[in-house]
Amino acid sequence: MRPGGSPTLDEVARVAGVSRATASRAINGGQRVSAHAQSSVDAAVRSLGYVPNPAARSLVTRRTDSIAVVVPEPDDRVFSDPFFARTLRGVNRVLGEVDIQLVLLLARPGASSERTLRYLTNRHVDGAIVVSHHRDDGLAEQLMRLDLPCVFGGRPWSGGDRVTYVDIDNTAGEREATQVLIDRGCQRIGTIAGPSDMTAAEDRLAGWRQAMSAAGLRDDALEHGDFTEDGGQRAAEALMAAHPDLDGLVVASDLMASGALKVLAASGRRVPDDVAVVGYDDLGVAERTTPALTTVRQPVEEMTERATRLLLEQIDGRSAGRPMRVIIPPTLIRRDSA
Amino acid sequence: MRPGGSPTLDEVARVAGVSRATASRAINGGQRVSAHAQSSVDAAVRSLGYVPNPAARSLVTRRTDSIAVVVPEPDDRVFSDPFFARTLRGVNRVLGEVDIQLVLLLARPGASSERTLRYLTNRHVDGAIVVSHHRDDGLAEQLMRLDLPCVFGGRPWSGGDRVTYVDIDNTAGEREATQVLIDRGCQRIGTIAGPSDMTAAEDRLAGWRQAMSAAGLRDDALEHGDFTEDGGQRAAEALMAAHPDLDGLVVASDLMASGALKVLAASGRRVPDDVAVVGYDDLGVAERTTPALTTVRQPVEEMTERATRLLLEQIDGRSAGRPMRVIIPPTLIRRDSA
DNA sequence: GGAAGTTGTGAGAGCGCTTCCACGGAGATG
DNA sequence: CATCTCCGTGGAAGCGCTCTCACAACTTCC
């Protein structure tokens, strides 16, 4: 190892007996390079242990070969939800194929979201994937103003027609879930919906409404939770107090359903005999509750995988700039709670 | 916006009526800059919406203002474990205070671990945090050869004395957990240990052995699992078949304990009356099993938070290059299973 | 009152890389 | 045989930034 640190392109060129320009060409795909030059550059690279300096490269190419995953959520929620881990897995699966790295941007609302935006403005990354965004974060608009390649995981609140996104068909999923209860003969079906500032929650609620009205049932037994277990518990208590005659419960997330199951058990109601319950997500919680939850599986990894591919296309300029929309159907998973 | 793209330092300098050098100084902390120059640079920056180009900057400073979190695990395991999400949270909490970004490096063993190493070699990041590493990945050695600032989360298999790491006192934790069963009068205590290529698993096993021998109990009822629920289930089946007289079970992870509980329930054994069970982790699973698990809480976030701070010190050259070691005590959490 | 610091400033030299451009030589074309 | 094309090559111009260094303009000190 020479004193100055790692070897530079200059040294590679010198060792290979070619110019820096030729060495550079040989290293980057080898267009217009003779077989002889190519092989001597290859040898020099190997013997020197040369690795190109990414900063220098990206200074001139204006590419960083990294993309950001932006999670505009308070830390706590993000991390307690397996949704998040799956998301990263989906992204990484695609990135494993190309030579692009993942930068994780957790934007707590407020001060640090400004910093996140600055980071993206910087062109520190070639593109961004935004997941799990709320109504009021305004991120969609701000990102579009940057004209940074960008794909949303989950339908954004606004600008949905001018932005590329991949979503799961939450409405269809919850419709199907509700139908399970209808089919098993439930007469009085309530729902615990998610926070109304998230599109996924609103879409699921709409699905419940659709199924209920199609079956000619009343859709007035409704309570909102916050997608946490405790929230589900509180919502279930309120709901059962207001409507003690419920015999079916459609819950917008498994975690909330888990809380609801506790309430039902505590009040001596048997599941599914007295009250049948369906959850949503199937991201690891549903099979561990007592009884195991019938639920709707969200193909989260598939969603983010698709989102990532769309982003890469956008970065490469292959997508002609028109906003795409991909909607993935969810799958019903039958277990014991309904 | 001028045609060329985003504004450069040159333009800021021109607008502010100073030289590029002065503008640079004003932007970076403002040492040796007159109040007047400072304010006119500030104004120029604001009016132009200037953001420094990170590639250009890091080309000369040789800093990237980002650190890597290296996870040398097959995807699946990493993501199903809440450990991972907590880790990221710990890191991010610290990084939120300084202006440093997190690059996530998931190194699937084999081909891509070579790529990961290349990425680190590149000095694409200023330092690395390595978590959840197995015996054979040899990452410790390779990283040390790079002399890249680097901190391990969890004691590495080798080089433990030449490398900085933060660990949780797994031995003490499992000793305490075992003691709970001993104190409640269990006579025949078995254990389901983790994979023997992970230091955390081995340390916990050692803790069990210590407590057992201190109490004068036989430590021969042992089975290994793989830290998954299914693995725990299989291990529990084998263990109960070989030692039907067990009245206490020390399980090295809550997920495995959850599998074990199913086996016990299926065989008609009551928990904790017939068999008392303690888990390990308390990362969200323990409170959801039936019965809720008495377990040992791993302060994962604290661990990675500390690791991150140590890394930052190393990067800043504040740590004098000597390898530090931080050991965090775990906490016993009492619930219903023992 | 001259020597010795102190402070703010700008010119300019790179950091390591890609890429434009000009050029010589080889092969194809008339 | 002159001309046109194409290919491989190296010289050189930057990409946008930081930072050393020299310099002028002040203080401060003996």
XYZ file of C-alpha atoms in Angstrom, chain A residues 9-324:
316
model
C -6.937 5.563 -11.826
C -3.676 7.257 -12.730
C -1.661 4.472 -11.212
C -3.758 1.837 -12.870
C -3.142 3.525 -16.198
C 0.560 3.755 -15.565
C 0.849 0.114 -14.556
C -1.249 -0.996 -17.500
C 0.771 1.170 -19.844
C -2.215 3.062 -21.210
C -3.678 6.514 -20.753
C -6.066 7.372 -17.988
C -8.821 7.750 -20.553
C -8.355 4.237 -21.836
C -8.157 2.823 -18.343
C -11.396 4.549 -17.485
C -13.081 3.146 -20.560
C -11.822 -0.333 -19.845
C -13.142 -0.186 -16.312
C -16.554 1.088 -17.311
C -17.853 -1.545 -19.627
C -15.050 -1.406 -22.155
C -16.578 0.292 -25.174
C -14.002 1.116 -27.797
C -11.182 -0.668 -26.041
C -8.921 -3.200 -27.707
C -8.759 -6.654 -26.192
C -5.143 -6.097 -25.383
C -5.654 -2.831 -23.547
C -8.619 -4.283 -21.729
C -6.702 -7.205 -20.365
C -3.733 -5.186 -19.215
C -6.039 -2.761 -17.427
C -7.836 -5.674 -15.817
C -4.547 -7.044 -14.627
C -3.455 -3.699 -13.242
C -6.740 -3.275 -11.407
C -6.367 -6.681 -9.844
C -2.766 -6.289 -8.820
C -3.292 -2.842 -7.342
C -6.580 -3.695 -5.711
C -8.016 -0.630 -7.350
C -11.493 0.564 -6.441
C -12.813 3.666 -8.127
C -13.505 6.603 -5.875
C -17.259 7.019 -5.891
C -17.204 10.696 -5.022
C -14.984 11.571 -7.947
C -17.045 9.446 -10.241
C -20.359 10.819 -9.195
C -19.041 14.356 -9.379
C -18.775 13.970 -13.108
C -21.461 11.410 -13.923
C -24.026 13.079 -11.729
C -25.154 9.699 -10.517
C -24.666 8.350 -7.041
C -25.772 4.774 -7.570
C -27.836 4.856 -4.471
C -31.508 5.364 -3.819
C -33.310 6.483 -0.709
C -36.140 4.807 1.084
C -38.042 7.589 2.762
C -40.158 6.738 5.767
C -42.003 9.804 6.958
C -43.131 8.357 10.265
C -42.312 8.799 13.880
C -39.744 6.120 14.649
C -41.827 4.142 17.049
C -44.624 3.218 14.756
C -42.441 2.322 11.864
C -40.358 -0.082 13.771
C -42.979 -1.916 15.674
C -44.641 -2.755 12.407
C -43.331 -5.700 10.437
C -44.539 -3.878 7.373
C -41.433 -1.834 7.465
C -38.970 -4.710 7.537
C -40.751 -6.332 4.633
C -40.547 -3.145 2.707
C -36.825 -2.998 3.072
C -36.547 -6.594 2.084
C -38.465 -6.003 -1.107
C -36.314 -3.060 -2.037
C -33.137 -4.851 -1.255
C -34.041 -7.852 -3.280
C -34.093 -5.738 -6.409
C -31.080 -3.684 -5.471
C -29.147 -6.884 -4.999
C -29.295 -7.400 -8.734
C -27.839 -4.062 -9.693
C -25.036 -2.150 -8.092
C -27.109 0.309 -6.184
C -27.199 0.942 -2.484
C -30.026 1.761 -0.164
C -30.008 4.838 2.000
C -32.567 4.855 4.734
C -34.186 8.184 5.447
C -36.362 8.253 8.503
C -38.082 11.566 8.517
C -39.633 12.321 11.824
C -42.211 14.930 11.095
C -41.147 18.509 11.639
C -37.564 19.637 11.813
C -35.951 16.543 10.443
C -38.265 16.218 7.494
C -36.757 19.446 6.306
C -33.368 17.856 6.571
C -34.557 14.855 4.669
C -35.782 17.060 1.930
C -32.503 18.861 1.811
C -30.746 15.545 1.492
C -32.890 14.624 -1.459
C -32.525 18.066 -3.004
C -28.809 17.597 -2.853
C -29.078 14.868 -5.404
C -27.343 12.792 -2.868
C -29.332 9.890 -4.259
C -30.585 9.047 -7.725
C -34.140 8.496 -6.651
C -36.481 7.846 -3.770
C -39.085 5.373 -2.662
C -41.588 6.784 -0.211
C -43.607 4.481 1.992
C -46.309 4.761 4.570
C -47.070 8.414 4.324
C -49.766 10.332 6.052
C -52.146 12.846 4.745
C -50.520 15.967 6.006
C -46.874 15.412 5.348
C -47.075 17.065 1.952
C -44.146 14.998 0.846
C -45.625 14.100 -2.502
C -45.861 17.707 -3.575
C -42.431 18.617 -2.341
C -40.818 15.676 -4.042
C -42.524 16.374 -7.300
C -41.199 19.875 -7.190
C -37.674 18.507 -6.964
C -38.236 16.425 -10.028
C -36.289 13.654 -8.479
C -37.218 10.189 -9.750
C -39.578 8.883 -7.146
C -42.076 6.107 -6.562
C -44.617 5.814 -3.783
C -45.358 2.585 -2.003
C -49.032 2.923 -1.272
C -51.277 5.484 -2.859
C -50.358 9.006 -1.797
C -53.025 11.334 -0.533
C -52.683 13.870 -3.233
C -51.131 14.074 -6.646
C -52.054 10.461 -7.152
C -52.456 10.997 -10.841
C -49.175 12.763 -11.389
C -46.993 10.414 -9.435
C -45.959 6.816 -9.893
C -47.083 4.475 -7.168
C -47.622 0.835 -6.347
C -50.460 -0.059 -4.053
C -52.252 -3.058 -2.709
C -55.950 -3.185 -3.379
C -57.010 -2.459 0.157
C -60.622 -1.914 -0.730
C -60.951 -5.290 -2.399
C -59.088 -6.915 0.482
C -61.364 -5.594 3.168
C -64.413 -6.311 1.024
C -63.354 -9.927 0.842
C -62.605 -10.066 4.540
C -66.028 -8.693 5.350
C -67.612 -11.161 2.969
C -66.130 -14.013 5.013
C -68.149 -12.872 8.005
C -71.255 -12.320 5.912
C -70.935 -15.780 4.421
C -70.650 -17.432 7.798
C -73.927 -15.809 8.722
C -72.926 -12.862 10.873
C -75.786 -10.395 11.168
C -74.234 -7.502 13.015
C -70.745 -6.698 11.821
C -68.636 -3.871 13.204
C -65.250 -2.600 12.129
C -62.164 -1.167 13.726
C -60.662 1.064 11.074
C -57.174 2.541 10.918
C -56.246 6.198 11.294
C -58.179 8.246 8.816
C -55.117 10.133 7.633
C -53.740 7.088 5.863
C -55.002 6.010 2.482
C -54.648 2.319 3.257
C -56.941 2.734 6.263
C -59.511 4.711 4.329
C -59.511 2.254 1.477
C -60.103 -0.663 3.809
C -62.935 1.162 5.466
C -64.460 1.734 2.058
C -64.165 -1.991 1.359
C -66.038 -2.816 4.530
C -68.761 -0.319 3.628
C -69.122 -1.744 0.149
C -69.483 -5.321 1.347
C -71.924 -4.314 4.059
C -74.177 -2.336 1.809
C -74.065 -5.020 -0.872
C -75.304 -7.481 1.766
C -77.921 -5.039 2.961
C -76.342 -4.731 6.418
C -76.020 -1.598 8.527
C -72.554 -0.053 8.548
C -72.834 2.045 11.662
C -70.699 0.052 14.092
C -67.422 1.790 13.450
C -64.500 2.773 15.593
C -61.078 4.127 14.649
C -57.781 2.758 15.974
C -54.213 3.716 15.352
C -52.895 0.410 13.980
C -51.368 -0.524 17.336
C -52.401 -3.317 19.657
C -53.369 -0.979 22.462
C -55.333 1.158 20.088
C -57.181 -1.925 18.887
C -57.981 -2.844 22.440
C -59.411 0.556 23.255
C -61.399 0.646 20.047
C -62.797 -2.815 20.698
C -63.872 -1.836 24.194
C -65.683 1.215 22.892
C -67.234 -0.719 20.060
C -68.507 -3.592 22.205
C -69.854 -1.170 24.761
C -71.798 0.723 22.126
C -72.911 -2.367 20.216
C -73.012 -5.371 22.543
C -74.871 -7.354 19.914
C -72.001 -7.560 17.445
C -71.325 -11.042 16.133
C -68.606 -10.079 13.636
C -65.620 -7.795 13.734
C -63.603 -6.582 10.767
C -60.330 -5.141 11.992
C -58.047 -3.152 9.721
C -54.811 -4.630 11.061
C -53.750 -7.812 12.795
C -52.094 -5.914 15.588
C -55.336 -4.117 16.362
C -57.196 -7.410 16.002
C -54.869 -8.917 18.560
C -55.926 -6.203 20.995
C -59.548 -6.798 20.132
C -59.221 -10.523 20.796
C -58.069 -9.731 24.311
C -61.138 -7.609 24.909
C -63.425 -10.315 23.583
C -61.743 -12.962 25.723
C -61.955 -10.741 28.787
C -65.672 -10.236 28.263
C -66.194 -13.978 27.988
C -67.088 -13.983 24.304
C -65.872 -16.953 22.300
C -64.141 -16.411 18.956
C -65.377 -17.253 16.400
C -68.541 -18.740 17.909
C -69.884 -15.629 19.625
C -67.990 -13.069 17.632
C -66.071 -13.890 14.441
C -63.024 -11.739 13.737
C -60.986 -11.007 10.638
C -57.724 -9.083 10.686
C -55.546 -7.544 8.013
C -51.851 -7.834 7.129
C -50.689 -11.384 7.826
C -47.226 -10.138 8.512
C -46.362 -12.526 11.326
C -48.800 -11.540 14.060
C -51.912 -13.287 12.793
C -50.682 -16.814 13.306
C -49.607 -16.130 16.857
C -52.838 -14.849 18.332
C -55.352 -17.046 20.141
C -57.212 -18.078 18.123
C -55.096 -17.601 15.012
C -56.538 -14.835 12.853
C -58.276 -15.196 9.574
C -56.829 -12.272 7.739
C -55.897 -10.652 4.446
C -52.342 -11.050 3.338
C -50.611 -7.950 2.092
C -47.895 -8.816 -0.404
C -45.676 -6.062 0.933
C -42.487 -7.378 -0.507
C -43.974 -7.715 -3.916
C -45.245 -4.190 -3.671
C -41.920 -2.653 -2.786
C -40.103 -4.862 -5.220
C -42.286 -3.541 -7.990
C -41.891 -0.009 -6.735
C -38.151 -0.373 -6.812
C -38.143 -1.671 -10.350
C -40.297 1.215 -11.450
C -37.906 3.602 -9.793
C -34.912 2.101 -11.538
C -36.707 2.442 -14.848
C -37.418 6.053 -14.094
C -33.811 6.704 -13.213
C -32.630 5.095 -16.410
C -35.078 7.218 -18.300
C -36.883 4.156 -19.579
C -40.296 5.170 -18.353
C -40.861 8.179 -20.578
C -41.837 10.262 -17.580
C -45.469 9.256 -17.466
C -46.730 8.350 -14.014
C -47.479 4.648 -13.684
